[in-house]
Amino acid sequence: MGYESVKVKDIVKRSVGHEWSIPEFQRGFVWKTTQVRDLAESLWLNYPVGTLLIWDSSAGAETKGATDSQSPTSWVVDGQQRTTALCILSGRKPYWWQTGKPWDDLLRKYDIRFDIHTTKPPFFVVANAATRKVATKRYIPVRDLLNLDTDVEKDQKALLDLARQVKLDGLCDGLDVTEVYTRLDRLRKIRDKDVVLITVDNDLEDVVEIFARLNSRGTRVTEADIYLGVVAARTPGWVRQHYLPYIESLGESGFDVTPNLVFRTLTGIGKKRVRYRDIDSDFWNETYILPTWERTKKAWSLTVKHLRDRGISGNALLPSDNALVPLTALLDRFPEATFDQVFYWLLQASRFGRYSTSSTSSMEEDLKEIADASDIKDALERLLARIRYLPALTADDFLRDYSDARFGRLLLYVLIYNAGAIDWDKPHMKIGFDSGDLVAGLTPQFHHVFPKAFIGDSHPESLVNALANIALIGPKANIRISKNNPMDYVGKYNIGDSQLSQQFIEPTLSSTSVAEFPKWVQTRAERLAKAGNELLAALRGDLKIPEPLASEASSEHAFSAE
């Protein structure tokens, strides 16, 4: 491991000249304009701005947007956002940005200016229409100064002329031209500030461990990032031309999942593992990756199709995206399986948070069960046995706060969708999704049947926010109903008995008073629990479920605390 101090101007130079590589798998520039502004201010105030971590890898990498013939072996893995921001502040295009309008648009958006007149923070502002219209030299583009080299006579003269113009504009009271020059030169010298650079040239296994532990301003560098980079190096063109475009297409179809999640499905299908360091090195080569990728895409296609057929046209309602890893592996192994029993397992696994939070061990256990199973029924019974306890739903499960119960929201949606619920505002439109396309204008919204503003302080907030007080309706109906009394809005908007029944709401809603609200919520919770148990029983079919242990059977709630 090597340490060195690198000047800001040299960081920019290496980025512009393609001495450093930003791997293709790295995400794009996501910093806000205020973050770039704060970076400039930190340098001005001589605050530390963190270290950059470089991996000196003789293997090279498939680099983002590279069009030249250079093949640098140094990867900027921790510090890409800061490196790009320094290039923007300097007004110099890093090699990974397209020339022309994309770069011009970026410079305009991140137009950071120095307020020469102020004597206290903030010293820097993000330019807007107002600052750009100021006729004086008060707001000076940072990039105009960072590109000046006062060892060059013409640059020194340009800085002095700027100082003189500042004074002619009546700015910087109490300072003479020389003092203004010094102030401007202090900003210019940001380019000479030192940033600590850490370079590692360890073997891949050690580097993965280093990167997996890193946190950079809240952005975790994961093992998947690194191994995806390894694949990019060993299979040139695959990441840019196939892998990332496919993930983009998944997002366009409603499954807005991360590249890392899809990579987990790839290794889950290919090696039944999601701990990358336990996978033999040969797997990352083109010979193994490409056929496994074809299988993975087919499994994803089946996953998307089956979930869409259930009205789930995206991952937003799923309690955890990690559930997609064993699901795709299951559909890869048993592509001809009917989905009812698979869906039963998926709901139960989601119900008990099987793949929430730290779920690596759970995923690998389940991937092994899938691999060892003789058929789909055997696989599902093995997976259900891992959950161990599958009690019936009770009314209490629907008295949980809807904002905390991710599985509860999913189940409520599935029940209402299966009931063929029609929107309360557009009686010809079905709530949800119709096996492929989102119904125009009817993205389901969670609506309090008895609105919070209407109930007020009459009953506990926990009761008002219960799942049993939630309906799924279209956005226009949600807005129109707002905080109105159900005794009023049901008749006003012609919400018929059948529309209420599709939401498991009794026709007596329109005559239910605020005082009767607790009893109404309890009744609907019981009705939803009954419908939920009927749905699960129908999906389960002849699957055997594990016998509960005595200690587990006393659990108060079926839903996990997500």
Coordinates of C-alpha atoms in Angstrom, one line a residue:
M1 CA 0.0 0.0 0.0
G2 CA 1.4 3.4 -1.0
Y3 CA 0.6 6.9 0.2
E4 CA 1.3 10.1 -1.7
S5 CA 0.1 13.7 -1.8
V6 CA -1.4 14.6 -5.2
K7 CA -2.2 18.2 -6.1
V8 CA -5.8 19.0 -7.3
K9 CA -4.4 20.1 -10.7
D10 CA -2.7 16.7 -11.1
I11 CA -5.9 14.8 -10.2
V12 CA -7.6 16.8 -13.0
K13 CA -4.7 16.2 -15.4
R14 CA -4.8 12.4 -14.8
S15 CA -8.6 12.3 -15.3
V16 CA -8.5 14.4 -18.5
G17 CA -5.5 12.6 -19.9
H18 CA -6.9 9.1 -19.2
E19 CA -4.1 8.2 -16.9
W20 CA -6.7 7.0 -14.5
S21 CA -9.6 4.7 -15.4
I22 CA -13.2 4.9 -14.2
P23 CA -14.5 1.3 -14.7
E24 CA -17.6 0.9 -16.7
F25 CA -19.5 -0.7 -13.8
Q26 CA -19.1 2.5 -11.8
R27 CA -22.3 4.5 -11.5
G28 CA -22.4 8.0 -13.1
F29 CA -21.9 11.3 -11.5
V30 CA -24.7 11.8 -9.0
W31 CA -23.5 14.6 -6.8
K32 CA -25.8 17.6 -6.3
T33 CA -24.7 21.1 -7.2
T34 CA -24.5 21.9 -3.5
Q35 CA -22.1 19.1 -3.0
V36 CA -19.8 20.4 -5.7
R37 CA -20.1 23.9 -4.1
D38 CA -19.2 22.6 -0.7
L39 CA -16.2 20.8 -2.1
A40 CA -14.9 24.1 -3.4
E41 CA -15.6 25.8 -0.1
S42 CA -13.8 23.0 1.8
L43 CA -10.7 23.5 -0.3
W44 CA -10.9 27.3 0.1
L45 CA -11.1 26.9 3.9
N46 CA -8.3 24.3 3.9
Y47 CA -10.5 21.6 5.2
P48 CA -9.7 17.9 4.5
V49 CA -11.6 16.5 1.6
G50 CA -10.9 12.8 2.1
T51 CA -8.5 10.4 0.4
L52 CA -8.7 8.8 -3.0
L53 CA -8.2 5.1 -3.3
I54 CA -6.6 3.7 -6.4
W55 CA -6.2 0.1 -7.4
D56 CA -3.1 -0.4 -9.5
S57 CA -4.2 -3.5 -11.4
S58 CA -2.1 -5.0 -14.1
A59 CA -5.3 -6.6 -15.5
G60 CA -6.7 -3.3 -16.7
A61 CA -10.4 -2.6 -16.9
E62 CA -13.2 -1.9 -19.3
T63 CA -13.4 1.9 -18.9
K64 CA -16.4 4.2 -19.0
G65 CA -16.8 5.9 -22.3
A66 CA -13.2 5.5 -23.4
T67 CA -12.5 6.1 -27.1
D68 CA -8.8 6.5 -27.1
S69 CA -6.1 3.8 -27.4
Q70 CA -4.8 4.0 -23.9
S71 CA -5.3 1.2 -21.5
P72 CA -4.6 2.5 -18.0
T73 CA -4.3 0.0 -15.1
S74 CA -5.2 2.4 -12.3
W75 CA -8.8 2.3 -11.2
V76 CA -10.4 5.2 -9.2
V77 CA -12.7 3.1 -7.1
D78 CA -13.2 5.3 -4.0
G79 CA -13.3 9.0 -5.0
Q80 CA -15.0 9.0 -8.4
Q81 CA -17.5 11.7 -7.4
R82 CA -14.8 14.0 -6.0
T83 CA -12.6 13.5 -9.0
T84 CA -15.4 14.4 -11.4
A85 CA -16.3 17.4 -9.3
L86 CA -12.7 18.7 -9.4
C87 CA -12.8 18.4 -13.2
I88 CA -16.1 20.4 -13.3
L89 CA -14.7 23.1 -11.0
S90 CA -11.7 23.4 -13.3
G91 CA -13.8 23.4 -16.4
R92 CA -11.9 20.5 -17.9
K93 CA -13.7 17.5 -19.4
P94 CA -12.6 14.2 -17.9
Y95 CA -12.2 11.5 -20.6
W96 CA -15.3 9.6 -19.6
W97 CA -17.7 12.5 -20.5
Q98 CA -18.9 13.0 -24.0
T99 CA -17.7 16.1 -25.9
G100 CA -20.2 18.8 -26.9
K101 CA -23.6 19.3 -25.4
P102 CA -23.5 16.8 -22.6
W103 CA -20.4 18.5 -21.2
D104 CA -21.7 22.0 -21.9
D105 CA -24.9 21.1 -20.1
L106 CA -23.0 19.7 -17.1
L107 CA -20.8 22.9 -16.8
R108 CA -23.9 25.1 -16.9
K109 CA -25.7 23.0 -14.2
Y110 CA -22.6 23.0 -11.9
D111 CA -21.6 26.6 -12.5
I112 CA -20.0 27.3 -9.1
R113 CA -19.0 30.9 -8.5
F114 CA -16.8 32.7 -5.9
D115 CA -18.4 35.7 -4.1
I116 CA -15.4 38.0 -4.0
H117 CA -17.3 40.6 -2.0
T118 CA -18.4 38.6 1.0
T119 CA -16.3 38.3 4.1
K120 CA -18.2 35.4 5.7
P121 CA -19.5 32.0 4.6
P122 CA -20.9 31.0 2.2
F123 CA -18.1 32.1 -0.1
F124 CA -19.3 30.1 -3.0
V125 CA -22.7 29.9 -4.7
V126 CA -24.4 27.8 -7.4
A127 CA -25.0 30.3 -10.2
N128 CA -28.6 30.9 -11.2
A129 CA -30.4 33.4 -13.5
A130 CA -30.0 36.2 -11.0
T131 CA -26.3 35.8 -10.4
R132 CA -25.6 35.5 -14.1
K133 CA -27.3 38.8 -14.7
V134 CA -25.1 40.7 -12.2
A135 CA -23.1 43.2 -14.3
T136 CA -20.2 43.5 -11.8
K137 CA -17.4 41.0 -11.1
R138 CA -18.9 40.0 -7.8
Y139 CA -19.6 36.3 -8.7
I140 CA -16.6 34.9 -10.4
P141 CA -16.7 31.5 -12.1
V142 CA -14.3 29.2 -10.2
R143 CA -13.1 27.6 -13.4
D144 CA -11.9 31.0 -14.6
L145 CA -9.3 31.1 -11.8
L146 CA -8.3 27.4 -11.5
N147 CA -6.9 27.4 -15.0
L148 CA -4.6 30.4 -14.4
D149 CA -0.9 29.8 -13.8
T150 CA 0.7 32.9 -12.4
D151 CA 4.2 31.6 -13.5
V152 CA 2.9 32.5 -17.0
E153 CA 3.0 36.3 -17.6
K154 CA -0.3 36.5 -19.4
D155 CA -2.2 34.6 -16.7
Q156 CA -0.6 36.8 -14.0
K157 CA -1.8 39.9 -15.9
A158 CA -5.3 38.4 -16.3
L159 CA -5.6 37.9 -12.6
L160 CA -4.3 41.5 -11.9
D161 CA -6.8 42.9 -14.5
L162 CA -9.6 41.0 -12.7
A163 CA -8.6 42.5 -9.4
R164 CA -8.6 46.0 -10.8
Q165 CA -12.1 45.4 -12.4
V166 CA -13.4 44.2 -9.0
K167 CA -12.4 47.6 -7.4
L168 CA -13.7 49.6 -10.4
D169 CA -17.1 47.8 -9.8
G170 CA -17.1 49.2 -6.2
L171 CA -16.6 45.8 -4.5
C172 CA -14.5 44.7 -1.6
D173 CA -14.7 47.7 0.7
G174 CA -11.6 48.3 2.7
L175 CA -9.3 46.3 0.3
D176 CA -7.0 47.8 -2.3
V177 CA -6.2 46.2 -5.6
T178 CA -3.2 44.2 -4.2
E179 CA -5.3 42.8 -1.4
V180 CA -8.1 41.8 -3.9
Y181 CA -5.4 40.2 -6.1
T182 CA -4.2 38.2 -3.1
R183 CA -7.7 37.1 -2.3
L184 CA -8.2 35.9 -5.9
D185 CA -4.9 34.2 -5.9
R186 CA -5.8 32.3 -2.8
L187 CA -8.8 30.8 -4.7
R188 CA -6.5 30.1 -7.7
K189 CA -4.2 28.2 -5.4
I190 CA -6.9 25.6 -4.7
R191 CA -5.4 23.9 -7.7
D192 CA -2.2 23.3 -5.7
K193 CA -4.0 21.9 -2.6
D194 CA -2.8 18.4 -1.7
V195 CA -5.1 15.4 -1.6
V196 CA -3.9 12.1 -0.1
L197 CA -3.8 9.3 -2.6
I198 CA -3.7 5.7 -1.4
T199 CA -2.6 3.1 -4.0
V200 CA -3.0 -0.6 -3.5
D201 CA -1.7 -3.3 -5.7
N202 CA -2.8 -6.4 -3.7
D203 CA -4.0 -9.6 -5.2
L204 CA -7.7 -9.6 -6.1
E205 CA -8.8 -11.5 -3.0
D206 CA -7.3 -8.9 -0.7
V207 CA -8.5 -6.0 -2.8
V208 CA -12.1 -7.3 -2.7
E209 CA -11.9 -7.3 1.1
I210 CA -10.6 -3.8 1.2
F211 CA -13.2 -2.4 -1.2
A212 CA -16.1 -4.3 0.4
R213 CA -15.4 -2.4 3.7
L214 CA -15.2 1.0 2.2
N215 CA -17.7 3.7 2.7
S216 CA -17.4 6.9 0.7
R217 CA -19.7 9.7 1.8
G218 CA -22.4 7.1 2.4
T219 CA -21.9 5.2 -0.9
R220 CA -20.7 1.7 -0.3
V221 CA -18.3 0.0 -2.6
T222 CA -19.5 -3.6 -2.7
E223 CA -17.9 -6.8 -3.7
A224 CA -20.2 -7.0 -6.6
D225 CA -18.8 -3.7 -7.9
I226 CA -15.3 -5.2 -7.9
Y227 CA -16.1 -8.6 -9.4
L228 CA -18.2 -7.0 -12.1
G229 CA -15.1 -5.0 -12.9
V230 CA -13.1 -8.2 -13.1
V231 CA -15.6 -9.6 -15.6
A232 CA -15.4 -6.4 -17.6
A233 CA -11.6 -6.8 -17.8
R234 CA -11.8 -10.5 -18.8
T235 CA -14.7 -10.1 -21.2
P236 CA -14.3 -6.8 -23.0
G237 CA -17.5 -5.1 -24.2
W238 CA -19.9 -7.3 -22.2
V239 CA -20.6 -4.9 -19.3
R240 CA -21.2 -1.9 -21.5
Q241 CA -22.9 -3.5 -24.5
H242 CA -25.0 -6.2 -22.8
Y243 CA -25.1 -6.2 -19.0
L244 CA -25.9 -2.5 -18.2
P245 CA -28.3 -2.1 -21.2
Y246 CA -30.3 -5.1 -19.9
I247 CA -30.5 -3.6 -16.4
E248 CA -31.8 -0.4 -18.0
S249 CA -34.4 -2.3 -19.9
L250 CA -35.5 -4.0 -16.6
G251 CA -35.9 -0.5 -15.1
E252 CA -38.0 0.6 -18.0
S253 CA -40.3 -2.4 -17.5
G254 CA -40.8 -1.5 -13.9
F255 CA -38.1 -3.5 -12.2
D256 CA -35.8 -0.7 -11.1
V257 CA -33.1 -2.9 -9.5
T258 CA -29.4 -2.3 -9.0
P259 CA -26.6 -3.8 -11.1
N260 CA -25.4 -5.5 -8.0
L261 CA -28.7 -7.2 -7.4
V262 CA -28.8 -8.6 -11.0
F263 CA -25.2 -9.7 -10.5
R264 CA -26.3 -11.7 -7.5
T265 CA -28.9 -13.4 -9.6
L266 CA -26.1 -14.2 -12.1
T267 CA -23.9 -15.9 -9.5
G268 CA -26.9 -17.4 -7.8
I269 CA -27.9 -19.2 -11.0
G270 CA -24.4 -20.0 -12.1
K271 CA -22.8 -21.1 -8.8
K272 CA -25.6 -21.1 -6.2
R273 CA -23.6 -18.5 -4.2
V274 CA -23.8 -14.8 -3.5
R275 CA -20.5 -14.6 -1.6
Y276 CA -18.2 -13.9 -4.5
R277 CA -14.9 -14.7 -2.8
D278 CA -16.1 -18.3 -2.5
I279 CA -16.5 -18.7 -6.2
D280 CA -13.6 -20.1 -8.2
S281 CA -11.7 -17.7 -10.4
D282 CA -12.6 -19.4 -13.7
F283 CA -16.2 -18.5 -13.3
W284 CA -15.4 -14.8 -14.1
N285 CA -14.0 -15.7 -17.5
E286 CA -16.0 -15.3 -20.7
T287 CA -16.4 -19.1 -21.2
Y288 CA -18.5 -19.4 -18.0
I289 CA -20.1 -16.0 -17.7
L290 CA -21.7 -15.7 -21.1
P291 CA -23.8 -18.9 -21.1
T292 CA -24.7 -18.2 -17.4
W293 CA -25.8 -14.7 -18.4
E294 CA -28.1 -16.2 -21.1
R295 CA -29.7 -18.4 -18.5
T296 CA -30.0 -15.5 -16.1
K297 CA -31.9 -13.3 -18.7
K298 CA -34.3 -16.2 -19.4
A299 CA -35.0 -16.5 -15.7
W300 CA -35.5 -12.8 -15.3
S301 CA -38.0 -12.9 -18.2
L302 CA -40.0 -15.6 -16.5
T303 CA -39.8 -13.7 -13.2
V304 CA -41.1 -10.5 -14.8
K305 CA -43.9 -12.4 -16.7
H306 CA -45.1 -14.3 -13.7
L307 CA -45.2 -11.3 -11.4
R308 CA -46.9 -9.2 -14.0
D309 CA -49.6 -11.9 -14.3
R310 CA -50.2 -11.4 -10.6
G311 CA -50.5 -7.7 -11.0
I312 CA -47.0 -6.9 -9.7
S313 CA -45.4 -5.0 -12.6
G314 CA -42.3 -3.9 -10.7
N315 CA -40.3 -4.4 -7.6
A316 CA -41.6 -1.3 -5.7
L317 CA -44.1 -3.4 -3.7
L318 CA -41.7 -6.2 -2.9
P319 CA -40.6 -6.0 0.8
S320 CA -37.0 -6.9 -0.3
D321 CA -35.4 -7.0 -3.8
N322 CA -33.2 -9.8 -2.5
A323 CA -36.1 -12.2 -2.8
L324 CA -35.6 -11.9 -6.6
V325 CA -32.3 -13.8 -6.2
P326 CA -33.8 -17.2 -5.1
L327 CA -36.8 -16.6 -7.3
T328 CA -34.8 -16.3 -10.5
A329 CA -32.7 -19.3 -9.5
L330 CA -35.9 -21.3 -8.9
L331 CA -37.3 -20.4 -12.3
D332 CA -34.0 -21.1 -13.9
R333 CA -34.0 -24.6 -12.4
F334 CA -37.7 -25.3 -13.0
P335 CA -38.8 -23.0 -15.9
E336 CA -42.0 -25.1 -16.6
A337 CA -43.3 -24.9 -13.1
T338 CA -46.8 -23.4 -12.6
F339 CA -46.5 -20.2 -10.5
D340 CA -49.2 -20.6 -7.9
Q341 CA -47.1 -22.6 -5.4
V342 CA -44.0 -20.5 -6.2
F343 CA -46.0 -17.4 -5.4
Y344 CA -47.2 -18.9 -2.2
W345 CA -43.6 -19.5 -1.1
L346 CA -42.6 -15.9 -2.2
L347 CA -45.4 -14.4 -0.2
Q348 CA -44.5 -16.4 2.9
A349 CA -40.8 -15.7 2.6
S350 CA -41.6 -12.0 2.2
R351 CA -44.1 -12.2 5.1
F352 CA -41.4 -13.3 7.5
G353 CA -38.6 -11.1 6.2
R354 CA -36.6 -14.1 4.9
Y355 CA -34.5 -11.8 2.6
S356 CA -34.5 -8.6 4.5
T357 CA -31.4 -6.8 5.9
S358 CA -28.4 -9.2 6.2
S359 CA -29.7 -12.0 4.1
T360 CA -26.6 -13.4 2.5
S361 CA -26.8 -16.6 4.6
S362 CA -30.5 -17.1 3.9
M363 CA -30.0 -16.6 0.2
E364 CA -27.1 -19.2 0.0
E365 CA -29.1 -21.7 2.1
D366 CA -32.0 -21.4 -0.2
L367 CA -29.9 -21.5 -3.4
K368 CA -28.5 -24.8 -2.1
E369 CA -31.9 -26.2 -1.4
I370 CA -33.0 -25.3 -4.9
A371 CA -30.0 -27.0 -6.4
D372 CA -30.4 -30.2 -4.4
A373 CA -34.2 -30.5 -5.0
S374 CA -35.6 -33.3 -7.2
D375 CA -38.5 -31.2 -8.5
I376 CA -40.3 -27.9 -8.0
K377 CA -42.5 -29.3 -5.2
D378 CA -39.5 -30.7 -3.3
A379 CA -37.7 -27.3 -3.8
L380 CA -40.6 -25.3 -2.4
E381 CA -41.1 -27.6 0.6
R382 CA -37.4 -27.3 1.4
L383 CA -37.6 -23.5 1.2
L384 CA -40.7 -23.4 3.3
A385 CA -39.0 -25.6 5.9
R386 CA -36.3 -22.9 6.2
I387 CA -39.0 -20.5 7.4
R388 CA -40.2 -23.1 9.9
Y389 CA -43.4 -21.5 11.1
L390 CA -46.3 -20.5 8.9
P391 CA -49.3 -19.6 11.1
A392 CA -52.6 -18.4 9.7
L393 CA -53.3 -14.7 9.3
T394 CA -55.3 -13.0 12.0
A395 CA -57.1 -9.7 12.3
D396 CA -54.2 -8.4 14.3
D397 CA -52.0 -8.6 11.2
F398 CA -54.2 -6.0 9.5
L399 CA -54.2 -3.7 12.5
R400 CA -50.5 -3.0 12.0
D401 CA -49.4 0.5 10.8
Y402 CA -49.5 0.3 7.0
S403 CA -46.4 2.5 6.7
D404 CA -44.3 -0.1 8.6
A405 CA -45.8 -3.2 7.2
R406 CA -44.2 -3.7 3.8
F407 CA -45.5 -7.2 3.4
G408 CA -48.9 -6.1 4.6
R409 CA -49.1 -3.5 1.8
L410 CA -48.1 -6.2 -0.7
L411 CA -50.7 -8.6 0.5
L412 CA -53.4 -5.9 0.6
Y413 CA -52.6 -5.0 -3.0
V414 CA -52.7 -8.6 -4.1
L415 CA -56.0 -9.2 -2.4
I416 CA -57.6 -6.1 -4.0
Y417 CA -56.1 -6.8 -7.4
N418 CA -57.3 -10.4 -7.3
A419 CA -60.8 -9.2 -6.4
G420 CA -60.8 -7.2 -9.7
A421 CA -61.2 -3.9 -7.9
I422 CA -62.5 -1.0 -10.1
D423 CA -61.4 2.5 -9.3
W424 CA -63.7 4.8 -7.4
D425 CA -63.2 7.6 -9.8
K426 CA -63.1 5.8 -13.2
P427 CA -65.5 2.9 -12.9
H428 CA -64.3 1.4 -16.2
M429 CA -60.7 1.1 -15.0
K430 CA -59.2 -1.7 -13.0
I431 CA -56.9 -0.8 -10.1
G432 CA -53.3 -2.0 -10.7
F433 CA -51.8 -3.6 -13.6
D434 CA -53.2 -5.8 -16.4
S435 CA -50.6 -8.5 -17.1
G436 CA -48.2 -6.4 -19.0
D437 CA -49.1 -2.7 -19.1
L438 CA -49.8 -0.3 -16.4
V439 CA -53.4 0.9 -16.6
A440 CA -53.1 4.5 -17.8
G441 CA -53.3 7.0 -15.0
L442 CA -54.1 4.4 -12.4
T443 CA -50.9 3.7 -10.5
P444 CA -52.5 2.5 -7.2
Q445 CA -52.3 4.8 -4.2
F446 CA -52.8 3.9 -0.5
H447 CA -55.8 5.8 0.8
H448 CA -57.2 6.0 4.3
V449 CA -60.9 5.0 4.0
F450 CA -61.6 7.1 7.1
P451 CA -59.2 10.0 6.3
K452 CA -56.7 11.0 9.0
A453 CA -57.8 14.7 8.8
F454 CA -61.4 13.6 9.2
I455 CA -60.8 11.4 12.3
G456 CA -58.6 13.9 13.9
D457 CA -57.9 13.1 17.6
S458 CA -61.1 11.1 18.0
H459 CA -59.2 7.8 17.9
P460 CA -55.5 6.7 18.2
E461 CA -53.3 7.4 15.2
S462 CA -52.2 3.7 15.3
L463 CA -55.8 2.7 14.6
V464 CA -56.2 5.3 11.8
N465 CA -53.0 4.1 10.1
A466 CA -54.0 0.4 10.4
L467 CA -53.8 -1.6 7.2
A468 CA -57.5 -2.3 7.7
N469 CA -58.2 1.4 7.1
I470 CA -56.4 1.5 3.8
A471 CA -57.9 1.1 0.3
L472 CA -56.2 1.1 -3.0
I473 CA -57.6 3.7 -5.4
G474 CA -56.4 5.9 -8.3
P475 CA -54.7 9.2 -7.8
K476 CA -57.6 11.4 -8.9
A477 CA -60.0 9.6 -6.5
N478 CA -57.5 10.0 -3.7
I479 CA -57.3 13.8 -4.3
R480 CA -61.1 14.2 -4.7
I481 CA -61.9 12.3 -1.5
S482 CA -59.1 14.0 0.5
K483 CA -60.3 14.5 4.1
N484 CA -64.0 14.0 3.5
N485 CA -66.4 11.9 5.6
P486 CA -67.1 8.5 4.1
M487 CA -70.8 9.1 4.9
D488 CA -70.5 12.0 2.3
Y489 CA -68.0 10.9 -0.3
V490 CA -69.4 7.4 -0.9
G491 CA -72.7 8.8 -2.2
K492 CA -71.2 12.0 -3.8
Y493 CA -68.9 9.9 -6.1
N494 CA -71.3 7.1 -6.7
I495 CA -69.1 4.4 -5.1
G496 CA -71.3 1.4 -5.4
D497 CA -71.6 -1.7 -3.1
S498 CA -69.6 -3.8 -5.6
Q499 CA -66.7 -1.3 -5.7
L500 CA -66.6 -1.4 -1.9
S501 CA -66.8 -5.1 -1.7
Q502 CA -63.8 -5.4 -4.1
Q503 CA -61.9 -3.6 -1.4
F504 CA -63.3 -5.9 1.3
I505 CA -65.4 -3.0 2.7
E506 CA -69.0 -3.6 3.8
P507 CA -71.7 -1.5 2.2
T508 CA -72.5 -0.1 5.6
L509 CA -69.5 2.3 5.2
S510 CA -71.7 5.2 4.2
S511 CA -73.6 4.9 7.4
T512 CA -70.7 4.3 9.8
S513 CA -70.1 7.2 12.2
V514 CA -66.8 8.3 13.7
A515 CA -67.7 6.7 17.0
E516 CA -68.2 3.3 15.3
F517 CA -64.8 3.6 13.6
P518 CA -62.9 1.1 15.9
K519 CA -65.5 -1.6 15.4
W520 CA -65.5 -0.9 11.6
V521 CA -61.7 -1.3 11.4
Q522 CA -61.8 -4.5 13.4
T523 CA -64.5 -6.0 11.2
R524 CA -62.6 -5.2 8.0
A525 CA -59.4 -6.6 9.5
E526 CA -61.2 -9.9 10.1
R527 CA -62.5 -9.9 6.6
L528 CA -59.0 -9.2 5.1
A529 CA -57.5 -12.0 7.3
K530 CA -60.1 -14.4 6.1
A531 CA -59.5 -13.4 2.4
G532 CA -55.7 -13.7 2.9
N533 CA -55.9 -17.2 4.4
E534 CA -58.2 -18.3 1.6
L535 CA -55.7 -16.9 -1.0
L536 CA -52.7 -18.6 0.6
A537 CA -54.6 -21.9 0.9
A538 CA -55.6 -21.8 -2.8
L539 CA -52.0 -21.0 -3.8
R540 CA -50.5 -23.6 -1.5
G541 CA -52.3 -26.6 -3.0
D542 CA -50.7 -29.8 -1.9
L543 CA -47.5 -28.3 -0.5
K544 CA -46.5 -29.6 2.9
I545 CA -45.7 -26.9 5.4
P546 CA -43.5 -27.2 8.5
E547 CA -45.1 -28.1 11.9
P548 CA -44.8 -25.2 14.3
L549 CA -42.6 -25.5 17.4
A550 CA -44.4 -24.9 20.7
S551 CA -42.3 -21.8 21.4
E552 CA -43.0 -20.4 17.9
A553 CA -46.7 -21.1 18.0
S554 CA -47.1 -18.5 20.7
S555 CA -45.9 -15.6 18.5
E556 CA -48.2 -12.6 18.7
H557 CA -48.1 -11.6 15.1
A558 CA -47.6 -13.4 11.8
F559 CA -45.9 -10.5 10.0
S560 CA -42.3 -9.8 10.7
A561 CA -41.2 -6.5 12.1
E562 CA -39.6 -5.2 8.9

